[in-house]
mmCIF file of C-alpha atoms in Angstrom:
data_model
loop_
_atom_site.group_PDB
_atom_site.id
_atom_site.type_symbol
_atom_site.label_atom_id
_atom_site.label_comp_id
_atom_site.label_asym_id
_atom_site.label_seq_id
_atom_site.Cartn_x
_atom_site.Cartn_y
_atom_site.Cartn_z
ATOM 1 C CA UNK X 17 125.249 35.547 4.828
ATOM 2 C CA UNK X 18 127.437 35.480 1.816
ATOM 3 C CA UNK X 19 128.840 32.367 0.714
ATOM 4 C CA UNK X 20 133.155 32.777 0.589
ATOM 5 C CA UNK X 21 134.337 32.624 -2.630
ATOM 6 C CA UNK X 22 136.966 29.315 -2.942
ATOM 7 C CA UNK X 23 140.108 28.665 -5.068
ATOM 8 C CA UNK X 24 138.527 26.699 -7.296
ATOM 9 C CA UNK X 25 139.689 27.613 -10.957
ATOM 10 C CA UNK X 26 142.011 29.801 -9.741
ATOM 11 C CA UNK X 27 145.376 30.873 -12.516
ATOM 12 C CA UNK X 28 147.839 32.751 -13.908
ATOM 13 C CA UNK X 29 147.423 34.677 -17.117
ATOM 14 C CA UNK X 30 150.755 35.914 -18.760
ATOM 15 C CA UNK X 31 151.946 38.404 -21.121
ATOM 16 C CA UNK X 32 155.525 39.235 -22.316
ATOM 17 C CA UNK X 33 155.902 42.971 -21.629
ATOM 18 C CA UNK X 34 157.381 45.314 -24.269
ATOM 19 C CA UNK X 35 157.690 48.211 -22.157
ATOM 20 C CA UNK X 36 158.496 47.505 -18.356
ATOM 21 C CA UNK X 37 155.811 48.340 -16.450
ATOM 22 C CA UNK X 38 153.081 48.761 -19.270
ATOM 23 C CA UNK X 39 150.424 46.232 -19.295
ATOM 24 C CA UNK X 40 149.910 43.753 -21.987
ATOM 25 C CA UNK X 41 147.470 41.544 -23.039
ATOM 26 C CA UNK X 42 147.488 38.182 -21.114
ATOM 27 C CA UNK X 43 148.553 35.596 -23.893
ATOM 28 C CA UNK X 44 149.410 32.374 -21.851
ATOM 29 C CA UNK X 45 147.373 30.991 -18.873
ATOM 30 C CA UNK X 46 148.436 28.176 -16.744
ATOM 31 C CA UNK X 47 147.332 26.305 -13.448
ATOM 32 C CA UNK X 48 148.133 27.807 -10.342
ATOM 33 C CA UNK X 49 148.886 25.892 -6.987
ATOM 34 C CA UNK X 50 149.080 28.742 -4.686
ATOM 35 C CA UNK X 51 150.155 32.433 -4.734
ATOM 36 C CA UNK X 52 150.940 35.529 -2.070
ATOM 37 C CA UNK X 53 150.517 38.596 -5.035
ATOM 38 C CA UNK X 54 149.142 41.517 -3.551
ATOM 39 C CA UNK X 55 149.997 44.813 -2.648
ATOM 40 C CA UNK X 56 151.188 46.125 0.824
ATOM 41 C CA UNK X 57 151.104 49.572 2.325
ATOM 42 C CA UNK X 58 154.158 50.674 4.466
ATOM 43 C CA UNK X 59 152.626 52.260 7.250
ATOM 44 C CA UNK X 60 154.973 54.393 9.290
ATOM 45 C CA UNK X 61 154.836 56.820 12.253
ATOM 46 C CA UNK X 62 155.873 60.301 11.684
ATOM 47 C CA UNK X 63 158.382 61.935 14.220
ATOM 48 C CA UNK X 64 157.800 65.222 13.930
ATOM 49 C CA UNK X 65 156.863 67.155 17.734
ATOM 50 C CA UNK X 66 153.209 68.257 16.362
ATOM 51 C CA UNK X 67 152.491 64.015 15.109
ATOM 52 C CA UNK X 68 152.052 63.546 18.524
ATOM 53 C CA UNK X 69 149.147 63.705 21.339
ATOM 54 C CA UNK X 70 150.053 66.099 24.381
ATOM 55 C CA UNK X 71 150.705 62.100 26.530
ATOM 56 C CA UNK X 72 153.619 61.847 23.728
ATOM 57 C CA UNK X 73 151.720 59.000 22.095
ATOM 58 C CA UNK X 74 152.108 58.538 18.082
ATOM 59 C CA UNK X 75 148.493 60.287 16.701
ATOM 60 C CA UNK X 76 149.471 60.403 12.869
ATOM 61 C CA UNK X 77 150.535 58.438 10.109
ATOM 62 C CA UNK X 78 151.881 58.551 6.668
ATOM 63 C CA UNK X 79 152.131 55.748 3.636
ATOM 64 C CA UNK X 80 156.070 55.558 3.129
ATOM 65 C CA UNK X 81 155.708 52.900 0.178
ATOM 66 C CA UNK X 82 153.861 50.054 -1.300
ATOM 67 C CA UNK X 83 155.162 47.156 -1.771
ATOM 68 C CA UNK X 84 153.259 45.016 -4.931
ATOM 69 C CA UNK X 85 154.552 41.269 -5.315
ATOM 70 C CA UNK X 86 154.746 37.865 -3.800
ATOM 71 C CA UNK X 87 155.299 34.081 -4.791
ATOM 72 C CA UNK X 88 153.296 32.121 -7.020
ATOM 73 C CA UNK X 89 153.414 28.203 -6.858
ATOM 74 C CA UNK X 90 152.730 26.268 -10.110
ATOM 75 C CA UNK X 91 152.749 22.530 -11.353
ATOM 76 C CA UNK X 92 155.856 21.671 -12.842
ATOM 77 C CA UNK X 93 154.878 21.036 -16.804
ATOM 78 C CA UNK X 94 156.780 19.976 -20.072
ATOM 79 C CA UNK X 95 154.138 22.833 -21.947
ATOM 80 C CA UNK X 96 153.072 25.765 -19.308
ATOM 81 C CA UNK X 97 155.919 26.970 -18.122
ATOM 82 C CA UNK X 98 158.097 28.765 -20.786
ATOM 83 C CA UNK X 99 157.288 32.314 -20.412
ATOM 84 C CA UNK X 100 158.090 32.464 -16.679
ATOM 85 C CA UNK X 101 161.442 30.216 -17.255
ATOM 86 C CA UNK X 102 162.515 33.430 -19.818
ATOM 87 C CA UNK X 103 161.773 35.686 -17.269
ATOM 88 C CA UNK X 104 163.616 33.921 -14.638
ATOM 89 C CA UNK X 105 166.889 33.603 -16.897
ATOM 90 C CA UNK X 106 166.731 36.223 -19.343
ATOM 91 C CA UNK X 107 166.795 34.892 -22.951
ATOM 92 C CA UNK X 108 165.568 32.077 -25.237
ATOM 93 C CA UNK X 109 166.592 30.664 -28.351
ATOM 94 C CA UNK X 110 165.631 28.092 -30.908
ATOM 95 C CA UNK X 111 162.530 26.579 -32.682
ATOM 96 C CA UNK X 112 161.752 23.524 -30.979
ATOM 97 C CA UNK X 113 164.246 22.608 -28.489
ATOM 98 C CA UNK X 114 164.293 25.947 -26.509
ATOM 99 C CA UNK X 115 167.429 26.933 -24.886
ATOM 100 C CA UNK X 116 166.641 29.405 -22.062
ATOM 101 C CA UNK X 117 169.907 30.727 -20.959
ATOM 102 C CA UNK X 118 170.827 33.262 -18.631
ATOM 103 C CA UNK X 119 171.360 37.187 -18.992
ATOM 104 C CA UNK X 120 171.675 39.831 -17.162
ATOM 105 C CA UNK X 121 168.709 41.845 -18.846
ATOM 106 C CA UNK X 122 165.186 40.105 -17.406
ATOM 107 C CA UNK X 123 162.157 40.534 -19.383
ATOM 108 C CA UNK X 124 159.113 41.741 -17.409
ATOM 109 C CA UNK X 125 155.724 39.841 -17.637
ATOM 110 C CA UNK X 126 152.211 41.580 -16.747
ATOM 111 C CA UNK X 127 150.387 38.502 -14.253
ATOM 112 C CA UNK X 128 146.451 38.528 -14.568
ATOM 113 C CA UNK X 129 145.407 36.728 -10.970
ATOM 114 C CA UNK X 130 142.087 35.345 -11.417
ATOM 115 C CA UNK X 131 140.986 34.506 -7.585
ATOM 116 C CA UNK X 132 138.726 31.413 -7.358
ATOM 117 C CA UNK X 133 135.542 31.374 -7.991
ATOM 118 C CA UNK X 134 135.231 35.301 -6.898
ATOM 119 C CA UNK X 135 134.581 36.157 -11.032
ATOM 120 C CA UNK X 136 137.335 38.621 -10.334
ATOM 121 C CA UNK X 137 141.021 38.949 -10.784
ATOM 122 C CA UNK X 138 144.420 41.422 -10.148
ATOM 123 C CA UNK X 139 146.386 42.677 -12.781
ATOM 124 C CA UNK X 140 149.883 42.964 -11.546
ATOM 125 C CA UNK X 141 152.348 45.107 -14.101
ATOM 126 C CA UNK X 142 156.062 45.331 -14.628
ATOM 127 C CA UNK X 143 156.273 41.605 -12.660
ATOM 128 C CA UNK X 144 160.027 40.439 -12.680
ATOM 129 C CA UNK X 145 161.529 37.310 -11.025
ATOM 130 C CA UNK X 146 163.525 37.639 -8.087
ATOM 131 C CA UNK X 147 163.782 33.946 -7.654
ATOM 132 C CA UNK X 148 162.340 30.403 -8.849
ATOM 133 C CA UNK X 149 162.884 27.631 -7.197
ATOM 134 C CA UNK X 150 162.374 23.784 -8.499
ATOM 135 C CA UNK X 151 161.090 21.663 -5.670
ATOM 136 C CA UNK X 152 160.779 17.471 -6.167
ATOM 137 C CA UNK X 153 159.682 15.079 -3.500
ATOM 138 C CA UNK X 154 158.725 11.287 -3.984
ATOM 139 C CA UNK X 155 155.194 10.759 -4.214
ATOM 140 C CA UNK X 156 154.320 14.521 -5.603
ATOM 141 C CA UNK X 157 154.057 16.606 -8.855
ATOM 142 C CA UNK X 158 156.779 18.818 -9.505
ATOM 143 C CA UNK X 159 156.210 22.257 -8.438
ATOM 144 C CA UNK X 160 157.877 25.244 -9.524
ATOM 145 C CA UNK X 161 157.448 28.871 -7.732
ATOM 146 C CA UNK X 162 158.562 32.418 -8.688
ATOM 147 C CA UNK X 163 159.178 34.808 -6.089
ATOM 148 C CA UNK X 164 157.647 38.452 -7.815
ATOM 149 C CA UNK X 165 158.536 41.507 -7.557
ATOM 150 C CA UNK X 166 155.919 44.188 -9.506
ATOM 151 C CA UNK X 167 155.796 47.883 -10.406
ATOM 152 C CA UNK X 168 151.830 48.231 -10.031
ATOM 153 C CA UNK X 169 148.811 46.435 -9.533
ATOM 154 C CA UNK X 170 145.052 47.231 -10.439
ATOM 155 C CA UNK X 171 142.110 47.255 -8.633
ATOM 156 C CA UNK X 172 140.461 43.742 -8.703
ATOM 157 C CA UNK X 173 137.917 43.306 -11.902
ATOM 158 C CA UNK X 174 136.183 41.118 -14.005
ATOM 159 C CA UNK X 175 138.472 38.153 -14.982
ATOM 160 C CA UNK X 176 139.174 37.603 -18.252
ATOM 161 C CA UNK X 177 139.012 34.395 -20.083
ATOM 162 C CA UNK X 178 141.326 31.697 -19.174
ATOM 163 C CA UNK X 179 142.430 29.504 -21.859
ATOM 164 C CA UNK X 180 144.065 26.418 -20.075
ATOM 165 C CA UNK X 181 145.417 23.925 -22.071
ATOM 166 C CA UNK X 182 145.986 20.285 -21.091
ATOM 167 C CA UNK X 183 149.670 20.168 -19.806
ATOM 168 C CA UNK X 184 151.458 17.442 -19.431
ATOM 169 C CA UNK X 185 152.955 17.641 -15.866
ATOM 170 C CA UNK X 186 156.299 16.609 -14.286
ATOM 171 C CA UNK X 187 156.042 13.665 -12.209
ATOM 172 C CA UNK X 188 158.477 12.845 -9.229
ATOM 173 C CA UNK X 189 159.191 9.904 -11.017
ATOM 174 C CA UNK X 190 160.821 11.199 -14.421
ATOM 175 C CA UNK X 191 162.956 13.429 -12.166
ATOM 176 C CA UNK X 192 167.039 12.157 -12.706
ATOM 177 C CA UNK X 193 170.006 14.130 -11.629
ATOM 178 C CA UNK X 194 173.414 13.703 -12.218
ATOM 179 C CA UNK X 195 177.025 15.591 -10.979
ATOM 180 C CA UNK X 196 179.853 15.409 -13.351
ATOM 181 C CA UNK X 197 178.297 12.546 -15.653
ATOM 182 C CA UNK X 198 177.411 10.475 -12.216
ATOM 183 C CA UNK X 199 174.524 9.019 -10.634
ATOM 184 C CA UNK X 200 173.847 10.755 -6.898
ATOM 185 C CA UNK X 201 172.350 7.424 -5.347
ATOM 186 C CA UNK X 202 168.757 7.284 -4.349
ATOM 187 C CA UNK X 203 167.764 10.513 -3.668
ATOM 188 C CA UNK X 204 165.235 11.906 -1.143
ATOM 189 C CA UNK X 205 164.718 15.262 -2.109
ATOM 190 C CA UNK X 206 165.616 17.513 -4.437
ATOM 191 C CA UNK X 207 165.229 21.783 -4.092
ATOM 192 C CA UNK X 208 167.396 24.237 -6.560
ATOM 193 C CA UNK X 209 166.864 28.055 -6.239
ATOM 194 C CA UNK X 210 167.902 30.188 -8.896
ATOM 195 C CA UNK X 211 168.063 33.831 -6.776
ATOM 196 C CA UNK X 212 168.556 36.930 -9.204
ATOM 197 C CA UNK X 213 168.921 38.962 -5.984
ATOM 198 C CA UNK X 214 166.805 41.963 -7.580
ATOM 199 C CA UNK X 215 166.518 45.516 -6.155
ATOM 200 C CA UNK X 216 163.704 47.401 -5.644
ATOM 201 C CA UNK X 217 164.440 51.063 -6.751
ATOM 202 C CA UNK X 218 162.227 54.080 -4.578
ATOM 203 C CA UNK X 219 161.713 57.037 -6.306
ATOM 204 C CA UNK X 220 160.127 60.602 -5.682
ATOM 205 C CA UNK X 221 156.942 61.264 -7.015
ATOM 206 C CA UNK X 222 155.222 57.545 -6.700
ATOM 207 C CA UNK X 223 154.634 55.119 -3.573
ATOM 208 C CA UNK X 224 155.937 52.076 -5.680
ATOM 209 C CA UNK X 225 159.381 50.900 -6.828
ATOM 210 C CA UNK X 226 160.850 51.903 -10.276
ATOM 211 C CA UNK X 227 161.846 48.738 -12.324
ATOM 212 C CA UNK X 228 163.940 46.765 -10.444
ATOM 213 C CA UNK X 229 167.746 45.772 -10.846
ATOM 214 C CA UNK X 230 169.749 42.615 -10.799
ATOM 215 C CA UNK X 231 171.808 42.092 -7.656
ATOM 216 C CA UNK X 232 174.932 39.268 -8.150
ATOM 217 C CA UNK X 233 172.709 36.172 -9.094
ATOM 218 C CA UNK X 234 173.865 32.286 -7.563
ATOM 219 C CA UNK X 235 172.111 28.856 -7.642
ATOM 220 C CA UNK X 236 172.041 26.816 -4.964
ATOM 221 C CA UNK X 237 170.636 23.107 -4.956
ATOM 222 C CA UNK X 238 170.127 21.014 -1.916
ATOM 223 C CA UNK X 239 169.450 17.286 -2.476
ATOM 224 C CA UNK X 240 169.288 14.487 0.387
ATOM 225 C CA UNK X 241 170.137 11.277 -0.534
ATOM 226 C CA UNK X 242 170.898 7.799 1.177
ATOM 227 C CA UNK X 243 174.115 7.303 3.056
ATOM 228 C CA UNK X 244 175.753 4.616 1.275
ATOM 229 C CA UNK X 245 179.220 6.205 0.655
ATOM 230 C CA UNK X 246 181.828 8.247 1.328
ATOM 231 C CA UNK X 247 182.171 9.763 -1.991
ATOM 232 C CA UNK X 248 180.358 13.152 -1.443
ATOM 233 C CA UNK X 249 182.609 13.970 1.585
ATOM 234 C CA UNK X 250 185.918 12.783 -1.077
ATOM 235 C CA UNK X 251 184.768 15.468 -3.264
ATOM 236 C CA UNK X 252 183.497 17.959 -0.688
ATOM 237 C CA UNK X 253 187.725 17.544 0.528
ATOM 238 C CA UNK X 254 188.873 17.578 -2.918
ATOM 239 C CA UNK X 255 186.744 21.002 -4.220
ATOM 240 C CA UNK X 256 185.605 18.500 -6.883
ATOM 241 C CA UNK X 257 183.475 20.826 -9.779
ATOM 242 C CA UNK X 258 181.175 19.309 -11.713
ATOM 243 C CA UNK X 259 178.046 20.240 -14.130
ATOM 244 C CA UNK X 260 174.227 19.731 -12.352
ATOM 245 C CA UNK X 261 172.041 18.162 -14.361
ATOM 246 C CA UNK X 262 168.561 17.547 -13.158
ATOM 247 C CA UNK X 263 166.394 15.906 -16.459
ATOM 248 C CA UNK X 264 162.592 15.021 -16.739
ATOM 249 C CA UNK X 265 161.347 13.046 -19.260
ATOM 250 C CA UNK X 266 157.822 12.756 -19.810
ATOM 251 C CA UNK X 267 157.481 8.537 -19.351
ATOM 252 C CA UNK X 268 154.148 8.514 -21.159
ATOM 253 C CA UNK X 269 156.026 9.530 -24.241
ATOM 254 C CA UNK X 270 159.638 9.955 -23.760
ATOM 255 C CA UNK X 271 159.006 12.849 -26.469
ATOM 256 C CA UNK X 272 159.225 15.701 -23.805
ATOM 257 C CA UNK X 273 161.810 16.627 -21.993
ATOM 258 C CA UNK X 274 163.175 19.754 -19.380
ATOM 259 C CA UNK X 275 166.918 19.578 -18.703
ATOM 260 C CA UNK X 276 168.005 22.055 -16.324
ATOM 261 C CA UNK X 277 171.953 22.218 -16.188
ATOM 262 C CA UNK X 278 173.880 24.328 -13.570
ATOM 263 C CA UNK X 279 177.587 24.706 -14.749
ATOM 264 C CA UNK X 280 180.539 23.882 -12.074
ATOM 265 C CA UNK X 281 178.600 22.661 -8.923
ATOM 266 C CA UNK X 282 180.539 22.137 -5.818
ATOM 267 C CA UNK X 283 179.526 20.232 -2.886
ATOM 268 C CA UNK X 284 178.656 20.994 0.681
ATOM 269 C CA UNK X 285 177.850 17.921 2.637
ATOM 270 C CA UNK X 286 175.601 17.715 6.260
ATOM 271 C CA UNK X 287 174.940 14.587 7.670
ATOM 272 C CA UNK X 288 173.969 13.615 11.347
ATOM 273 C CA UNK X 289 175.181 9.930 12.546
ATOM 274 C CA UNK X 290 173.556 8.380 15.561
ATOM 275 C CA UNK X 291 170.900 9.793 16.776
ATOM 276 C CA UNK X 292 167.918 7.396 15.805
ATOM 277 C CA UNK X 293 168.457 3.669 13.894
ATOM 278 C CA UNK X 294 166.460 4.959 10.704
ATOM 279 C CA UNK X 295 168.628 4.919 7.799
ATOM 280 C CA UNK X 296 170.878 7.241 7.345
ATOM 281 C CA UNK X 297 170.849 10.173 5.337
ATOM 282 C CA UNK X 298 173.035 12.947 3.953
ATOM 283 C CA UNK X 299 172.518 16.243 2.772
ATOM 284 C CA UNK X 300 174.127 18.003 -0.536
ATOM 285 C CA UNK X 301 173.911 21.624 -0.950
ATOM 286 C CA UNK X 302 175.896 21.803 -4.653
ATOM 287 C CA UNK X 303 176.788 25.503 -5.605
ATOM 288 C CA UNK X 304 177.518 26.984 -9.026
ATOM 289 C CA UNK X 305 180.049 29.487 -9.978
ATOM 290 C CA UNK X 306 179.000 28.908 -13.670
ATOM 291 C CA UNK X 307 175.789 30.140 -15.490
ATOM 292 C CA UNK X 308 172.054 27.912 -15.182
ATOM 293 C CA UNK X 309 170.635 27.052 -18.862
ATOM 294 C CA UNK X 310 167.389 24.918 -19.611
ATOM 295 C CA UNK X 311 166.529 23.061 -23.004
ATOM 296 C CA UNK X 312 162.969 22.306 -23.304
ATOM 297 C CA UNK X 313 161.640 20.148 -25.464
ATOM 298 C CA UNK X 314 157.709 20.738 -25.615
ATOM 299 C CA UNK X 315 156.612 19.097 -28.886
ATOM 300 C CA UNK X 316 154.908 22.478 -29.771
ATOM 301 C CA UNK X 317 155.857 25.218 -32.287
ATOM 302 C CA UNK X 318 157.044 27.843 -29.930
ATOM 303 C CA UNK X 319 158.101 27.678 -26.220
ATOM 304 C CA UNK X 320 155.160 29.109 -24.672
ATOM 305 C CA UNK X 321 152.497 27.234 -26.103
#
């Protein structure tokens, strides 16, 4: 009996499309904490009188689509992550820091899947972001994942050859965040989704979507935090705006930092009182009606090294 392969060495090569939908050469590899890529048939029963069997039961079948994407986790890193932070916002600028900043054309990235220890991987073509969301709990690495959408994928095939380099990761603990130049209090949790709401475009003559669009594109950051004051629900009354700033700062160094800033937050605020004696918590959900920009600053020559 064959032994199942195992996600050991599993990862992510990248490569900056010129063309949407044409596949590149995979420049940038980086670790990979989990993923859902694949491709999915849409199966659907016909309706026509003669698809059926003379008892009226459904006897034939036809592919209406296929569906190629899915999320891919990875460790949050001052060093890995560039490429797939342009392609969630759009556009980046300078030599060392990087400003990624949003707009409303998104680059397309070709994703090389290598799967374990199988010796195989999935090309996946024309891959877009529909979402990434930044997730930060005490006691755990930061993890980002990107929610794909793709125009094609390739029959599995001999991987290439991954070329990981040693990033520095993001550590709960370098993880600050401020609202309008203030401290939030000790906070719990910490989740921000940037959603760029894309469409997926059918088209006659191929099973698969044609590069998708932009829908209207929002943030929306949820952070629990102690209950210690009645601030949040004074600005929550007040429609208080504010800039989000969440900042890492690599502690080994202090040389490396990601600031993600989300312009004019306002706050929604949840908060149950008495139905245990644990301390009590509250919940923020901030939303922006102003555009998300990151500066990286990756002590390396470009922003995707």
């Amino acid at each position: 009996m064959a032994v199942p392969y195992r996600s050991l060495g599993s990862c992510l090569g990248l490569g900056l499309e010129s063309t949407a939908g044409t596949a590149v050469s995979r420049t940038k590899w980086c670790h990979l904490n989990g993923s859902s890529l694949t491709q999915t048939p849409r199966n659907r029963a016909t309706r026509g009188r003669l698809a059926h069997t003379s008892a009226a039961f459904v006897e034939t079948r036809f592919v209406a689509d296929e569906q190629v994407g899915g999320t891919v986790t990875v460790p949050g890193s001052y060093s890995a992550l560039g490429m797939l932070l342009r392609a969630a916002l759009g556009t980046v600028s300078g030599a060392g820091p990087f400003t990624f900043a949003a707009a409303s054309a998104l680059p397309s990235l070709t994703i090389e899947q290598l799967v374990g220890t199988s010796g195989n991987s999935e090309v996946f073509a024309g891959c877009k972001v529909n979402s990434m969301t930044m997730n930060a709990t005490p006691g755990s690495e930061v993890t980002f994942a990107f929610d794909i959408i793709a125009q094609s994928k390739a029959a599995a095939s001999s991987a290439g050859s991954p070329s990981l380099t040693s990033a520095v990761p993001i550590e709960h603990f370098e993880v600050t965040v401020t609202w309008g130049g203030s401290s939030l209090g000790t906070i719990k949790s910490l989740s921000s989704v940037l959603s760029n709401n894309l469409n997926r475009r059918p088209q006659l003559g191929s099973l698969r979507t044609a590069e998708p669009s932009v829908g209207p594109r929002e943030v929306r950051t949820t952070i629990v935090v102690d209950k210690d004051s009645f601030t949040p629900r004074s600005s929550e009354v007040a429609d208080t705006q504010g800039d989000l700033v969440i900042t890492c700062t690599d502690t080994a160094t202090g040389a490396k930092t990601l600031v993600y800033t989300i312009q004019d937050c306002t706050v929604k605020v949840s908060e149950t009182i008495g139905e245990s004696i644990a301390d009590l918590t509250t919940s923020l959900e901030f939303e922006s009606i102003g555009n998300p920009g990151i500066v990286l600053t990756n002590g390396e020559a470009t922003y995707d090294a």
